[in-house]
XYZ file of C-alpha atoms in Angstrom:
208
model
C 0.000 0.000 0.000
C 1.362 3.440 -0.940
C 1.041 6.076 1.794
C -1.180 5.980 4.832
C -4.851 5.128 4.372
C -7.525 6.862 6.443
C -10.343 4.549 7.486
C -13.465 5.274 9.525
C -15.030 2.383 11.454
C -18.696 3.024 12.255
C -20.246 0.528 14.665
C -22.028 0.918 17.989
C -20.172 -2.007 19.586
C -16.782 -1.087 21.050
C -15.556 -4.681 20.908
C -16.135 -4.849 17.157
C -14.477 -1.467 16.570
C -11.447 -2.516 18.605
C -11.168 -5.855 16.811
C -11.521 -4.294 13.367
C -8.974 -1.626 14.220
C -6.446 -4.310 15.146
C -7.227 -6.282 11.984
C -6.656 -3.229 9.802
C -3.097 -2.862 11.052
C -2.246 -5.796 8.776
C -2.741 -3.426 5.839
C 0.315 -1.407 6.813
C 0.119 2.342 7.299
C -3.460 2.932 8.412
C -5.000 5.780 10.366
C -8.251 4.678 12.007
C -11.080 6.840 13.354
C -14.247 5.561 15.007
C -17.932 6.495 15.138
C -20.717 5.051 17.277
C -23.757 6.514 15.522
C -24.889 8.465 12.485
C -24.243 11.828 14.132
C -20.605 10.943 14.744
C -20.262 9.586 11.201
C -21.543 12.845 9.738
C -19.224 14.865 11.978
C -16.238 12.923 10.632
C -17.400 13.112 7.020
C -17.679 16.893 7.006
C -14.066 16.618 5.875
C -14.942 14.027 3.249
C -11.558 14.065 1.498
C -10.008 12.797 4.723
C -11.302 9.216 4.530
C -10.449 6.639 1.892
C -12.845 4.079 3.352
C -15.853 3.896 5.663
C -16.706 0.529 7.222
C -20.379 0.944 8.065
C -22.486 -1.233 10.341
C -25.998 -1.627 8.947
C -27.681 -1.736 12.352
C -26.594 1.150 14.540
C -28.209 4.344 15.883
C -29.312 6.401 12.885
C -28.468 3.694 10.330
C -30.930 0.819 10.179
C -31.428 0.077 6.475
C -30.241 0.767 2.943
C -31.806 4.242 2.980
C -29.342 5.192 5.694
C -26.513 3.756 3.613
C -27.633 5.825 0.626
C -27.652 9.036 2.651
C -24.141 8.373 3.901
C -22.860 7.533 0.403
C -24.393 10.707 -1.014
C -22.957 12.862 1.763
C -19.389 11.669 1.118
C -19.003 10.672 -2.548
C -15.201 10.693 -2.295
C -15.229 8.006 0.414
C -15.687 4.326 -0.475
C -18.386 2.831 1.752
C -18.370 -0.849 2.694
C -21.306 -2.197 4.674
C -20.512 -4.754 7.377
C -23.497 -6.632 8.763
C -24.563 -9.832 10.444
C -27.522 -10.012 8.053
C -26.160 -11.198 4.701
C -29.456 -12.151 3.062
C -29.406 -11.600 -0.691
C -31.975 -8.812 -0.677
C -30.008 -6.954 2.017
C -26.751 -7.206 0.058
C -28.439 -6.006 -3.135
C -30.165 -3.102 -1.385
C -26.874 -1.877 0.079
C -25.047 -2.132 -3.255
C -27.889 -0.373 -5.037
C -27.668 2.352 -2.384
C -24.103 3.073 -3.456
C -21.929 0.881 -1.231
C -18.683 -0.307 -2.813
C -18.888 -3.591 -0.962
C -20.689 -5.763 1.559
C -18.926 -7.917 4.143
C -20.699 -10.386 6.402
C -19.702 -10.173 10.056
C -19.412 -13.958 9.970
C -16.507 -13.697 7.499
C -13.012 -14.745 8.524
C -10.489 -11.996 9.154
C -8.501 -12.804 6.009
C -11.676 -12.552 3.930
C -12.456 -9.147 5.414
C -8.936 -7.929 4.679
C -9.065 -9.187 1.097
C -12.408 -7.454 0.573
C -11.119 -4.195 2.041
C -7.990 -4.320 -0.120
C -10.142 -4.887 -3.202
C -12.251 -1.822 -2.443
C -9.205 0.313 -1.661
C -7.871 -0.702 -5.085
C -11.001 0.754 -6.661
C -12.933 -2.461 -7.208
C -16.308 -3.497 -5.891
C -16.604 -6.402 -3.467
C -19.650 -8.647 -3.404
C -19.510 -11.800 -1.232
C -19.343 -14.991 -3.267
C -22.149 -16.525 -1.223
C -24.469 -13.945 -2.742
C -23.805 -15.191 -6.260
C -24.127 -18.768 -5.039
C -27.570 -18.148 -3.569
C -29.105 -15.609 -5.913
C -29.067 -14.764 -9.601
C -31.018 -11.574 -9.046
C -28.024 -9.262 -8.877
C -26.304 -10.596 -11.971
C -29.480 -10.699 -14.046
C -30.415 -7.156 -13.075
C -26.932 -5.976 -13.953
C -26.948 -7.785 -17.267
C -30.199 -6.082 -18.206
C -28.565 -2.670 -17.713
C -25.296 -3.446 -19.518
C -26.566 -1.541 -22.544
C -26.723 1.624 -20.417
C -22.937 1.769 -20.010
C -21.803 5.313 -20.796
C -19.091 6.154 -23.354
C -16.721 7.070 -20.511
C -17.384 3.733 -18.802
C -16.801 1.939 -22.109
C -13.469 3.752 -22.354
C -12.491 2.749 -18.827
C -13.636 -0.828 -19.473
C -11.267 -1.037 -22.437
C -8.423 0.324 -20.327
C -9.130 -2.304 -17.668
C -8.946 -4.939 -20.396
C -5.578 -3.448 -21.403
C -4.342 -3.975 -17.850
C -4.277 -0.335 -16.773
C -4.411 0.473 -13.055
C -6.859 3.035 -11.648
C -4.023 5.557 -11.307
C -2.903 5.004 -14.895
C -6.484 5.456 -16.082
C -6.835 8.645 -14.035
C -3.661 10.121 -15.545
C -4.569 9.109 -19.097
C -8.087 10.562 -18.896
C -7.279 13.580 -16.746
C -9.529 12.405 -13.909
C -9.036 12.125 -10.162
C -8.446 8.713 -8.623
C -11.778 8.922 -6.788
C -13.665 9.714 -10.004
C -12.126 6.679 -11.683
C -13.124 4.551 -8.678
C -16.717 5.746 -9.033
C -16.758 4.953 -12.755
C -15.298 1.490 -12.128
C -17.884 0.844 -9.403
C -20.735 1.869 -11.698
C -19.295 -0.236 -14.526
C -19.044 -3.322 -12.325
C -22.615 -2.823 -11.148
C -23.935 -2.597 -14.701
C -21.925 -5.621 -15.831
C -22.952 -7.702 -12.824
C -19.345 -8.378 -11.824
C -17.235 -7.624 -8.768
C -13.640 -7.739 -10.029
C -11.429 -6.675 -12.920
C -10.968 -10.292 -13.942
C -14.723 -10.791 -14.223
C -15.072 -7.549 -16.217
C -12.449 -8.764 -18.694
C -14.146 -12.156 -18.960
C -17.437 -10.367 -19.610
C -15.855 -8.471 -22.492
C -14.566 -11.690 -24.033
C -17.952 -13.354 -23.633
C -19.704 -10.461 -25.359
C -17.139 -10.160 -28.165
């Protein structure tokens, strides 16, 4: 990881915040802040450029459903939001992703799975738990139906992903910020019904 990453952990249980904070140290240089409720989240996000990632509990004071997730995502568009919840039912996962989250991690996941998911999101990719694809075709079918709505800019970025370009290389080539590229990649993945660069490339080959 290049440089220190700023991560906000939002959960009303101190034990979970402490455990997640310790887990995140495995990523290297990480600055961690904590919030116990929506009010504290919003206070932190007033300086929205400060945080690279927000790990958001789905069931905490002021945040009880995907509508709360959407409000948080809209209030800090430069911050990647990953929902962490004990409820990983398919409809819950889909609602959170549709609300703008860059990922969804089940609280029952092993630590190494959580770290891998977080690293994927920090790299600008979207993380969807594999169990969701195993148990439901709803997300992929919905995404496939909207593939035709991919914008020219997203088509351009898709081609650059196929060419092996990193988010930073894409940003430099197109004159965009890293965060803008991340948002385009997230939207592209959602429309394609994929959750990784590899899957996006495979999708291109399938459609060619």
